[in-house]
Short mmCIF file of C-alpha atoms and ligand atoms in Angstrom, two decimals:
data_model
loop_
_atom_site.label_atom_id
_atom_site.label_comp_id
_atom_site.label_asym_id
_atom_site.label_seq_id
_atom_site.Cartn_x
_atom_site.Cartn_y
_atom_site.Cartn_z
CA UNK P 1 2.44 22.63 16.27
CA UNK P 2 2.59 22.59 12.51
CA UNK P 3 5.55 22.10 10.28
CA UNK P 4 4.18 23.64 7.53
CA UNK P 5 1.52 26.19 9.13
CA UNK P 6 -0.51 27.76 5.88
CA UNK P 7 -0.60 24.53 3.69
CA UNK P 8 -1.94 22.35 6.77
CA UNK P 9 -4.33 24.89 7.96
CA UNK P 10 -5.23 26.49 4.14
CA UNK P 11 -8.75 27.28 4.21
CA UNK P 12 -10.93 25.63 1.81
CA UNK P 13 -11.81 28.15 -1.13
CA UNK P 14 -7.72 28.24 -1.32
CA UNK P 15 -7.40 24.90 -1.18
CA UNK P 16 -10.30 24.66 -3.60
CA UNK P 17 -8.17 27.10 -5.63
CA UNK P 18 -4.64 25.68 -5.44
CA UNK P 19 -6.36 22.07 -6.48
CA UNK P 20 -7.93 23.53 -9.16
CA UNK P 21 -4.52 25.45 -10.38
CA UNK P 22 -1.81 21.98 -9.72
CA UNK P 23 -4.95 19.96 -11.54
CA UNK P 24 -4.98 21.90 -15.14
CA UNK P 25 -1.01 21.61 -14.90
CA UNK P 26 -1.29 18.28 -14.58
CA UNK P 27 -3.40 17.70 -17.16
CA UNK P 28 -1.46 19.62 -19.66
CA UNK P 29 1.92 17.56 -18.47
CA UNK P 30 -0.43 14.34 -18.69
CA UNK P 31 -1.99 15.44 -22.29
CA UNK P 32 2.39 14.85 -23.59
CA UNK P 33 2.40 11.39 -22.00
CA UNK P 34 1.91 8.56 -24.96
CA UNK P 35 -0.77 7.03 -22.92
CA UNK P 36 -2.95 10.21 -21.62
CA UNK P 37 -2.46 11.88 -25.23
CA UNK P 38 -4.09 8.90 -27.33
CA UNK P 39 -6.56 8.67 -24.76
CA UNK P 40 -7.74 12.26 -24.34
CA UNK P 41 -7.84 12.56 -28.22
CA UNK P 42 -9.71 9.23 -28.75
CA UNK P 43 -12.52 10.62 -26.00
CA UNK P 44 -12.32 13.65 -27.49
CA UNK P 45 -11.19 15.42 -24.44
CA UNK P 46 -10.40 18.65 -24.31
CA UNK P 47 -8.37 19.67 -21.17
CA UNK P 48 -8.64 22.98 -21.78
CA UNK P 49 -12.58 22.65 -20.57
CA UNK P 50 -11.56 21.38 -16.91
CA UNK P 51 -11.11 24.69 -14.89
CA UNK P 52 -11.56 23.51 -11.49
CA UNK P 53 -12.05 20.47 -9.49
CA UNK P 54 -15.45 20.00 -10.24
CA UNK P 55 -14.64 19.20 -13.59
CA UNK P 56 -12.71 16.27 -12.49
CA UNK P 57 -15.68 13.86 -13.09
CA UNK P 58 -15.72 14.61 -16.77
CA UNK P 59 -12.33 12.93 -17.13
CA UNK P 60 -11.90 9.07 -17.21
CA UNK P 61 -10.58 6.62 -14.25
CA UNK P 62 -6.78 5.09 -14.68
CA UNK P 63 -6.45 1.79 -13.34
CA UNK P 64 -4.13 -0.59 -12.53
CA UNK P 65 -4.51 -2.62 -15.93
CA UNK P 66 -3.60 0.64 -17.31
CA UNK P 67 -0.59 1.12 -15.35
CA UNK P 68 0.25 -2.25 -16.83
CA UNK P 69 -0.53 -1.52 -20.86
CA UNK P 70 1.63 1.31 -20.69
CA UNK P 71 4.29 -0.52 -19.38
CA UNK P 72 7.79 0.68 -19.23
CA UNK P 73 6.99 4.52 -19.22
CA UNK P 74 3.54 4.90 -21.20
CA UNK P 75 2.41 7.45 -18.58
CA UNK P 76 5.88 9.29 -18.34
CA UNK P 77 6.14 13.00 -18.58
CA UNK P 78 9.47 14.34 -18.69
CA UNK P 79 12.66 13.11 -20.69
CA UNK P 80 14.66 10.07 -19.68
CA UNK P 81 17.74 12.11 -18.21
CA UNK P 82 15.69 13.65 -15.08
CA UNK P 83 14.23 10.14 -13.82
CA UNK P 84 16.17 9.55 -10.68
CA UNK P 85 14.66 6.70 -9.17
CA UNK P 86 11.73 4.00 -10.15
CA UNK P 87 9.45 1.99 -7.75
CA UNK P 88 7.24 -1.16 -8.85
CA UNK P 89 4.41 -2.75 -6.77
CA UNK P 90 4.92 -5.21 -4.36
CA UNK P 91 5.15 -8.89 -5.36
CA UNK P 92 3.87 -8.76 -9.14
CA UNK P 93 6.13 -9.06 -12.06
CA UNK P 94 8.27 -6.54 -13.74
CA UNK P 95 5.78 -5.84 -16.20
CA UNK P 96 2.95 -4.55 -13.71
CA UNK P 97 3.28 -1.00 -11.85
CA UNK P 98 6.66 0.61 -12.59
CA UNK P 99 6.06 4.38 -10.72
CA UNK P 100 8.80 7.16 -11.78
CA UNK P 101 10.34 9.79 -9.46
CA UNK P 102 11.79 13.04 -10.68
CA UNK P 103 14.22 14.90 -8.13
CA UNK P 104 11.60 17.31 -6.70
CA UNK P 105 9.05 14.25 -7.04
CA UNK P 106 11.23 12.99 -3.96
CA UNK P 107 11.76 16.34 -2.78
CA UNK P 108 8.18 16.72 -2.01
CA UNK P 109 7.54 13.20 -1.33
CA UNK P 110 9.66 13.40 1.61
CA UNK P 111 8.25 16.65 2.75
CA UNK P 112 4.81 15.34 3.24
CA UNK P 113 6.13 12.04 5.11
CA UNK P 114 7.89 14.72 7.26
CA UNK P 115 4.90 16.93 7.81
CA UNK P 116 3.01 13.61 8.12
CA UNK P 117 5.14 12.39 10.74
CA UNK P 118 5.55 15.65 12.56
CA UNK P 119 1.78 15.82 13.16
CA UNK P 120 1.97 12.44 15.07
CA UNK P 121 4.23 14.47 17.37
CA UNK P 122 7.42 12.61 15.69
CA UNK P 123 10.87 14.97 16.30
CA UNK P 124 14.38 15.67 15.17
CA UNK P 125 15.43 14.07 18.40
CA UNK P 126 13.46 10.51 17.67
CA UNK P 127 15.56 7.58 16.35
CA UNK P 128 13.27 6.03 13.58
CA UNK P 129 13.76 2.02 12.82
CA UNK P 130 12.09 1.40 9.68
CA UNK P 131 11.27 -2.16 9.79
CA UNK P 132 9.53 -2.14 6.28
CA UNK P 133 10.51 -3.71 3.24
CA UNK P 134 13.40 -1.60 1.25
CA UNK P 135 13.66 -2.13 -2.77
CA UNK P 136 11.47 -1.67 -5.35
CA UNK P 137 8.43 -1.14 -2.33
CA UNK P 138 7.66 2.04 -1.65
CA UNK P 139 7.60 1.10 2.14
CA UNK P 140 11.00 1.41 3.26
CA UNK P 141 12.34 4.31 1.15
CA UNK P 142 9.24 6.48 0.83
CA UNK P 143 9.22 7.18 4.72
CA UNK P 144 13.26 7.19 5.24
CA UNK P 145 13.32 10.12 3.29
CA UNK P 146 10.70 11.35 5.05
CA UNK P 147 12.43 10.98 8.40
CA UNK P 148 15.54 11.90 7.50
CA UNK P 149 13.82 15.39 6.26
CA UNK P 150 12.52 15.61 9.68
CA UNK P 151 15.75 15.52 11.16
CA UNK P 152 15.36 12.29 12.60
CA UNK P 153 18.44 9.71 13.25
CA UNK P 154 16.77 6.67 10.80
CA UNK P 155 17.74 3.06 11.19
CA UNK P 156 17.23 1.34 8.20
CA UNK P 157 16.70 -1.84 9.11
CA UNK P 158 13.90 -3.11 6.58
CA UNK P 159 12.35 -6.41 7.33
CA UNK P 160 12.73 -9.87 9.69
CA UNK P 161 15.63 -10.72 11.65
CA UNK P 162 13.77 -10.36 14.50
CA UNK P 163 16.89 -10.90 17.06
CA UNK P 164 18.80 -7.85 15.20
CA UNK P 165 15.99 -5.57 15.28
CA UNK P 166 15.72 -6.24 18.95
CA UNK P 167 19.17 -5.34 19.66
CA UNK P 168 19.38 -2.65 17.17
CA UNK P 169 16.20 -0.95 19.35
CA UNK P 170 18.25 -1.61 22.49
CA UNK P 171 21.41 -0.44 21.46
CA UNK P 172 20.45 3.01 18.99
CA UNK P 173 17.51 3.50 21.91
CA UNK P 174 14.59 3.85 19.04
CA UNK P 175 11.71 6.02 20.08
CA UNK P 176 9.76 5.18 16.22
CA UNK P 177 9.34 2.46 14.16
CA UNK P 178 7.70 1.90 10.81
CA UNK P 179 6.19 -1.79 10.61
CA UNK P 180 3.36 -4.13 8.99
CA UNK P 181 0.76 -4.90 12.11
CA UNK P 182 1.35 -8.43 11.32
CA UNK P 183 5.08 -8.14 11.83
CA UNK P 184 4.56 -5.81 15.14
CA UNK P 185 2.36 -9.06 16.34
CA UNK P 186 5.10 -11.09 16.20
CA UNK P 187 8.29 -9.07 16.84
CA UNK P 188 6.62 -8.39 20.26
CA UNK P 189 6.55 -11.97 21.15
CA UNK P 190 10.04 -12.37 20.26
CA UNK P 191 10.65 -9.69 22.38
CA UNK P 192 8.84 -11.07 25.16
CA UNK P 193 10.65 -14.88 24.62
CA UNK P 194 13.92 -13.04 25.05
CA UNK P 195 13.30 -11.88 28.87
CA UNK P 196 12.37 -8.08 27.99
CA UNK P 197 9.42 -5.62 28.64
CA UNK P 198 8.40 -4.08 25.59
CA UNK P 199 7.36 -1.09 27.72
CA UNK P 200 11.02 -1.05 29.30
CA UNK P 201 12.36 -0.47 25.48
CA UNK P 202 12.45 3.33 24.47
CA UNK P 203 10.06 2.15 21.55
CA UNK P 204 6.92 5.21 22.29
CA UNK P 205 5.09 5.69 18.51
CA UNK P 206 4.49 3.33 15.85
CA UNK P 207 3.45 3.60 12.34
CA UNK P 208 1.24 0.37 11.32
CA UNK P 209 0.46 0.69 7.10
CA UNK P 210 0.98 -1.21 4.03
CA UNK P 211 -1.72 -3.49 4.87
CA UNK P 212 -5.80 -3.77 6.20
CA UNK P 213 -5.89 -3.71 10.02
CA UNK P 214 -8.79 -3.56 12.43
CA UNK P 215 -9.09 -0.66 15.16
CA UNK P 216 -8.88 -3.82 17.82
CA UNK P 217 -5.52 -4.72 16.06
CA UNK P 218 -4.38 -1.46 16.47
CA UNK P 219 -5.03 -1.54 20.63
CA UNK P 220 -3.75 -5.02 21.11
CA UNK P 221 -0.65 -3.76 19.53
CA UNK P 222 -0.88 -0.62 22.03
CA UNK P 223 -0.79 -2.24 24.98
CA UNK P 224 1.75 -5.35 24.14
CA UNK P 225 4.32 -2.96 23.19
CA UNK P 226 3.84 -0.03 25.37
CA UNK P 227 3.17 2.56 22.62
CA UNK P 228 1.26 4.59 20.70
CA UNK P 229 0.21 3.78 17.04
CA UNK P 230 -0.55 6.22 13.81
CA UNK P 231 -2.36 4.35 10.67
CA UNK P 232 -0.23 5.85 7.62
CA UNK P 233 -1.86 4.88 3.85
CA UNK P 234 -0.52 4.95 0.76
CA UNK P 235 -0.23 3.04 -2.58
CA UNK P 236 3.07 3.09 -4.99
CA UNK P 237 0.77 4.83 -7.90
CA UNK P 238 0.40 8.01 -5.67
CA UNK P 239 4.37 8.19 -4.23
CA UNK P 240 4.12 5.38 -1.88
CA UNK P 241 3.17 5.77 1.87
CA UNK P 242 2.15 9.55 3.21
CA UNK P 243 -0.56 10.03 1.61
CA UNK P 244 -2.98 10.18 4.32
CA UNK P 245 -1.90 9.52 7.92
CA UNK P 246 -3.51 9.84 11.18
CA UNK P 247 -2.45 13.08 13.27
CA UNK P 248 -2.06 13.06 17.26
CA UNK P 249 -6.13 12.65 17.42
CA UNK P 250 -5.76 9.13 15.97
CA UNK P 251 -8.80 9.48 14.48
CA UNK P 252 -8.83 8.80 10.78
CA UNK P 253 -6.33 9.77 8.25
CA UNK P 254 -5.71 13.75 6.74
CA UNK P 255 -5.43 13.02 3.20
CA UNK P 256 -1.99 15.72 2.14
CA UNK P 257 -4.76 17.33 -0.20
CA UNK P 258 -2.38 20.02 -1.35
CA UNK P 259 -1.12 16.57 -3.34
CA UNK P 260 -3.68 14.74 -3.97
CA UNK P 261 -7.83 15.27 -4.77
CA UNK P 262 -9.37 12.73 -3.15
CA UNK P 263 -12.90 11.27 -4.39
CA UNK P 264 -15.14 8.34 -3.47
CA UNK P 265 -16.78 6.80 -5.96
CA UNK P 266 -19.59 4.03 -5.81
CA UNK P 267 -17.19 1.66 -7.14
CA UNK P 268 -20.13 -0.21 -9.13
CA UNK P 269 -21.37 2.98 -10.98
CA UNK P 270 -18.11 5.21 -10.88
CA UNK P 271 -20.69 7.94 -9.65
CA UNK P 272 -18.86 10.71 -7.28
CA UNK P 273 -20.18 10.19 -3.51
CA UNK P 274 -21.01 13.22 -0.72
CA UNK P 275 -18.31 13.18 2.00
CA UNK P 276 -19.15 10.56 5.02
CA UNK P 277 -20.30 8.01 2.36
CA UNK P 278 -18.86 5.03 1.85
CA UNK P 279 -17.18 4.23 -1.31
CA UNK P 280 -13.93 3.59 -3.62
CA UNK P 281 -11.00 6.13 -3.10
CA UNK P 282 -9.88 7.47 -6.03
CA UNK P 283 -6.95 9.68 -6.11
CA UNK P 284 -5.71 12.28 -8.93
CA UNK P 285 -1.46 13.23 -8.18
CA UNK P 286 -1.75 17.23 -8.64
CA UNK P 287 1.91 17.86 -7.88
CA UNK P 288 4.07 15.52 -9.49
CA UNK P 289 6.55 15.86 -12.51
CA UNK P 290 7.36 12.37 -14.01
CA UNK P 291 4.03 10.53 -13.65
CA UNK P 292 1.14 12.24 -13.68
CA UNK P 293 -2.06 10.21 -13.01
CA UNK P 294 -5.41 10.89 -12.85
CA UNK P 295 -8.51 9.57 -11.44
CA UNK P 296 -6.59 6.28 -10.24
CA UNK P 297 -9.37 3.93 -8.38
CA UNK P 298 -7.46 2.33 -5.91
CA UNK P 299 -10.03 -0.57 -5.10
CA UNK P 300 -9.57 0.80 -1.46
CA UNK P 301 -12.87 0.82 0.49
CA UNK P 302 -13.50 3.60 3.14
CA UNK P 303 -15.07 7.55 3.60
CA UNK P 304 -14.45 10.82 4.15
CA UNK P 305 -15.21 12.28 7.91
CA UNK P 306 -16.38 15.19 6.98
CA UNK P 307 -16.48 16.49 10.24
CA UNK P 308 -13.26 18.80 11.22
CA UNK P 309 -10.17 18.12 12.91
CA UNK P 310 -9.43 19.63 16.36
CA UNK P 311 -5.96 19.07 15.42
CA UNK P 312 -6.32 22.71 13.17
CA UNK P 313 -5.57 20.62 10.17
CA UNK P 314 -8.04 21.63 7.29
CA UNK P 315 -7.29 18.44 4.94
CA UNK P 316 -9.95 16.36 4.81
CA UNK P 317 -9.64 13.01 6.90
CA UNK P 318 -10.19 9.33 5.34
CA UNK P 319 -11.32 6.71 7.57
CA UNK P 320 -9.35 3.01 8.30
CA UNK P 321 -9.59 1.19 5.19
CA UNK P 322 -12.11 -0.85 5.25
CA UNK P 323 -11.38 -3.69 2.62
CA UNK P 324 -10.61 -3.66 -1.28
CA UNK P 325 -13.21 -3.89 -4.19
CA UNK P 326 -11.26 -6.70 -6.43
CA UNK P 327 -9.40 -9.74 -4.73
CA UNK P 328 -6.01 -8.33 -4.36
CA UNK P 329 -4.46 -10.33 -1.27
CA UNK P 330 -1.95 -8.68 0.99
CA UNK P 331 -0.12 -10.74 2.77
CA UNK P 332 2.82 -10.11 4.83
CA UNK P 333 2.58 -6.63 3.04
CA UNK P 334 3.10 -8.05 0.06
CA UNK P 335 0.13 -7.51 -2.97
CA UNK P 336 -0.83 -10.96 -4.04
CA UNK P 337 -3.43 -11.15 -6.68
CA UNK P 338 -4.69 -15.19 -6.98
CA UNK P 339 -4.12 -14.92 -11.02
CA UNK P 340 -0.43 -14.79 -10.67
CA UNK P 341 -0.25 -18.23 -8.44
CA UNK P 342 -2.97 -19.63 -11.05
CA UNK P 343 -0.72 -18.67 -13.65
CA UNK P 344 2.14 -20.59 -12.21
CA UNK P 345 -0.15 -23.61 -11.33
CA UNK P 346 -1.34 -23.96 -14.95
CA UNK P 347 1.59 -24.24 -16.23
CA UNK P 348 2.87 -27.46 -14.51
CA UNK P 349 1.81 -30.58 -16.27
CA UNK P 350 0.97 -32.38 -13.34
CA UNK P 351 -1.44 -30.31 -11.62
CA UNK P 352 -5.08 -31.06 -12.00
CA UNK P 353 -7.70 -28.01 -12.48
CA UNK P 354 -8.95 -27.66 -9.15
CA UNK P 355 -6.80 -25.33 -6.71
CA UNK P 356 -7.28 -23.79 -3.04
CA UNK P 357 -5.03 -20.88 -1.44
CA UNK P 358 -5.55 -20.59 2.37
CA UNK P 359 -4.63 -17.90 4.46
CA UNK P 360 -3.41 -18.29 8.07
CA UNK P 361 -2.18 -15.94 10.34
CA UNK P 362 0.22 -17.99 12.68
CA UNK P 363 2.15 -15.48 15.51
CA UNK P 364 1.05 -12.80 13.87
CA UNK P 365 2.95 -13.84 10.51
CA UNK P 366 0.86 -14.38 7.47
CA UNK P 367 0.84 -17.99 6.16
CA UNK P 368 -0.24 -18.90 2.47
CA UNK P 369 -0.74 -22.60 2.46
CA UNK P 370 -1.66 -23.64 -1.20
CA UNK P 371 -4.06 -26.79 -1.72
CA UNK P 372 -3.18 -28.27 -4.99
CA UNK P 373 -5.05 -31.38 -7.35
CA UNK P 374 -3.04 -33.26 -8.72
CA UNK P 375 -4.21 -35.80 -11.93
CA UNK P 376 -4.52 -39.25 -10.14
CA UNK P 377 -1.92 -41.32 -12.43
CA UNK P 378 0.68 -38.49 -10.43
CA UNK P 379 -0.71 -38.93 -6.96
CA UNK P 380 0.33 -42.72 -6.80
CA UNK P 381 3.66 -41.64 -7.78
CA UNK P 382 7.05 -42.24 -5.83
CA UNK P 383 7.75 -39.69 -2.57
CA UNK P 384 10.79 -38.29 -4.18
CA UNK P 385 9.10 -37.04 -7.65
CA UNK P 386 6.56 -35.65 -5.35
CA UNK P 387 8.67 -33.74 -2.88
CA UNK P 388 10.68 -32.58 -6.59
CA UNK P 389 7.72 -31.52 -7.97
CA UNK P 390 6.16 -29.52 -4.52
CA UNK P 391 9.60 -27.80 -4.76
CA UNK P 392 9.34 -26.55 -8.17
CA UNK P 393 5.84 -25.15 -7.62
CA UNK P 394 7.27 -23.57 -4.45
CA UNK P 395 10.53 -21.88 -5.92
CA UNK P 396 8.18 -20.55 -9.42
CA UNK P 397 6.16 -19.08 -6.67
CA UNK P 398 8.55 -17.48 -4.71
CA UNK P 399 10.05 -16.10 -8.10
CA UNK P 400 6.47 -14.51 -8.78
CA UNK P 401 5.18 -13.54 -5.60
CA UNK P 402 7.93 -13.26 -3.37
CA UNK P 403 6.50 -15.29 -0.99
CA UNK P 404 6.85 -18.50 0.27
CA UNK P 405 3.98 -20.93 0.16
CA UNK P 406 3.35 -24.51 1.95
CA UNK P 407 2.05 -26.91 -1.06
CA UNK P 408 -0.40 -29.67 0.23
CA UNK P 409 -1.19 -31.99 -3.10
CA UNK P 410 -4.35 -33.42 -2.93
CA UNK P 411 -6.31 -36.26 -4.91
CA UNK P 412 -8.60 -35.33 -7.80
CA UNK P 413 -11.56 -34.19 -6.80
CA UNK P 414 -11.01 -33.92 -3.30
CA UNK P 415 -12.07 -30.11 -3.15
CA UNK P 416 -15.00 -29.02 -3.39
CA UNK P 417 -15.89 -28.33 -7.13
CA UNK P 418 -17.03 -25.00 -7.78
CA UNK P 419 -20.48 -23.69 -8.72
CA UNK P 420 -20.33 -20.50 -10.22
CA UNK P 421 -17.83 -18.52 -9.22
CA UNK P 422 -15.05 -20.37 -8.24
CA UNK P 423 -14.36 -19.47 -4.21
CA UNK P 424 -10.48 -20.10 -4.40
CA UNK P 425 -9.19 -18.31 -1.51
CA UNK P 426 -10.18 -18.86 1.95
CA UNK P 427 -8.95 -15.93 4.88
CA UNK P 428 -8.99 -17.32 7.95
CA UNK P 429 -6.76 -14.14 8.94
CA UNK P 430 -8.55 -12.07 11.52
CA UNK P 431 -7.31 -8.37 10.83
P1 AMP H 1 1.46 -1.06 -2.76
O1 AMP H 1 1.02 -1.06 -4.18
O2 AMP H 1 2.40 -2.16 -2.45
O3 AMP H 1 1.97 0.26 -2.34
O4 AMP H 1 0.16 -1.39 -1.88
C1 AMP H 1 -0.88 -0.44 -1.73
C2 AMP H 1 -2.09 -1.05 -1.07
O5 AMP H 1 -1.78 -1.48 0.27
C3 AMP H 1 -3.20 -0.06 -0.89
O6 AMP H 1 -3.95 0.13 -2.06
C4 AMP H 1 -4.00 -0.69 0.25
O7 AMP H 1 -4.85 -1.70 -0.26
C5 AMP H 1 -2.91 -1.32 1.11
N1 AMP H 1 -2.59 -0.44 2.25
C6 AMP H 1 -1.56 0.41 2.38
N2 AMP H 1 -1.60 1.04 3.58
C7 AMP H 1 -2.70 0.62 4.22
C8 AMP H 1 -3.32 0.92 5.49
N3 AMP H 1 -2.78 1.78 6.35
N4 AMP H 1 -4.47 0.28 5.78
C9 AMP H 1 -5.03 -0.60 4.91
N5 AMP H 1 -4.50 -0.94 3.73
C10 AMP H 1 -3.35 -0.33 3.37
ZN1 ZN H 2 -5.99 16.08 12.87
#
């Protein structure tokens, strides 16, 4: 039933207890980092005062600008020599959200992706194709490790090539696969246009993460393929994905709490919410060596059920995220925030001031389609400066973002002009 019995099923005044104990550790590992030890002694905190959870709220929020001040290794904790492997967060720069791993960082990283997993009902005998991104994203290593500390045969097969993927299912017989919704939407099709059943492949669970998806989503994808499919969350600050995922009930997310305190916050006041209301997650790392952070907001909109599991589980269960607080854009799984392609558009001469990204989502593949002004002297120009310049825009994008936009120039003042807050993005993306 359980693959680790007394930390799934720990009753609360011990979990209460072992929180409270991982939490002061990790504020005295924090308190050596450059970055936690200015700011404790500039807010004149003294760690010595927070005894239990409770206590958490005294202690400020990290954010992602943070992350990015302290860039390389502000937040660090333990000497160069036992890093053994960095992550960074998808589709921003180098200089954004560089995440350190110790060795038993990935040690227990992997053993809550395997407890994770095994509470979906996933086995040594499954054959795990994980179809997410491998690299510097957390998606592709964070739950290989995971799987292979399960005992499961993995298939690495990261992203796209939708033909191999297909065959590699057929030929390894997978039983599991780890993969964007958007990419399951269209992987099925492909699977359809080459002359197969998805319910005749041995395909039976699916993990569906790294991006916002809609319970309806979630069905659709059910019944094209033939399967059953787990929500698994997770961010790159806190590990990567496993840190809440959906047991056999399907019916929100246990939080691995022995690793995490989870709060919700009312992400205009930073005031601490009661379970079951809605709010910001914010998540403090209680059992990690190189990179301790605490009180990270995650911009990540959802609750806490506090009702309890009839799985037996005692952690605490999120719901389905419901949207994010600042304009981060996922697309294709990849986080997009509409500063870095204004950042590239500003810096080519030609383009005028007024700019539109649009989001599609065309066979279940995300589409960013970029509306661009250009000055009007440029838009009479020849076809082949045009077409040199759309290309240049493209590739800087591609460089920043890692994904690849459609440009459409357009004539001055052919969008509408902003009043107030510029609108700049439009979602026509139905999750
Ligand atoms: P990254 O920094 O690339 O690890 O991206 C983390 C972000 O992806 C999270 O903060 C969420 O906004 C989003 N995300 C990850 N998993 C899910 C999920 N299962 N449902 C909704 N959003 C998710
Ligand atoms: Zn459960």
């Amino acid at each position: 039933m359980y693959f680790q019995k007394d930390i799934e099923t720990i009753s609360k005044n011990a979990l209460h207890l072992l929180q409270s104990e991982r939490l002061k550790k990790t504020l005295e590992a924090a308190a050596t980092t450059p970055y936690y030890g200015k700011l404790f002694q500039e807010k004149k905190i003294d760690i010595s005062k927070i005894k239990t959870v409770e206590h958490l709220k005294d202690l400020p929020f990290t954010t992602k600008n943070d992350l990015r001040l302290s860039y390389p290794d502000g937040m660090v904790a333990v000497p160069r020599s036992e890093i053994v492997r960095i992550h960074a967060s998808s589709g921003t720069t180098g200089k954004s959200t560089v995440i350190f791993y110790t060795m038993k960082d990935i040690d227990n990283w992997a053993t809550l992706v395997a407890r994770a997993m095994y509470s979906t009902g996933a086995r040594r005998e499954d054959v795990f194709q994980n179809m997410m991104g491998y690299g510097l994203f957390t998606g592709g290593l964070g739950l290989h490790y995971g799987a292979e500390k399960l005992g499961c045969m993995v298939i690495p097969s990261s992203t796209g090539n939708s033909l191999k993927q297909l065959q590699l299912m057929q030929d390894f017989q997978t039983t599991l696969i780890h993969i964007t919704p958007s990419y399951a939407l269209h992987l099925v099709e492909v699977i359809k246009e080459n002359g197969i059943n998805p319910h005749d492949l041995s395909v039976k669970k699916a993990y569906f993460g790294a991006e916002p998806y809609s319970e309806s989503t979630r069905k659709k994808l059910e019944e094209q393929w033939g399967l059953d499919a787990y929500n698994c969350y997770g961010l790159s600050e806190m590990n990567g994905p496993g840190v809440a995922m959906e047991c056999i009930n399907k019916a929100g997310m246990h939080i691995a709490e022995d690793y995490y305190i989870a709060e919700i916050i009312n992400p205009e006041t930073g005031e601490p919410l009661p379970d079951g209301e809605e709010g910001e997650l914010v998540l403090t790392h209680i059992n990690r060596e190189a990179m301790p952070i605490i009180r990270y907001r995650t911009r990540d909109l959802t609750r806490i059920i506090p009702e309890p599991c009839s799985c037996g589980r005692t952690h605490r269960r999120i719901e389905r995220i419901k949207g994010r607080t600042d304009d981060m854009l996922i697309v294709g799984g990849v986080n997009v925030f509409p500063s870095q392609i204004e950042s590239v558009l500003m810096t080519i001469p030609e383009v005028g001031n007024n700019y539109r990204i649009v989001l599609d989502r065309e066979e279940g593949l995300d589409r960013m389609h970029i509306q661009v002004e250009l000055y009007s002297k440029l838009f009479q120009g020849d076809m082949k400066a045009l077409k040199k310049l759309n290309k240049e825009i493209v590739e800087k994008l591609r460089a920043l973002i890692t994904i690849n936009p459609r440009i459409e120039f357009m004539e001055p003042g052919s969008l509408p002009p902003s009043e107030g807050k510029a609108k700049r993005v439009i979602d026509n993306r139905e999750i």
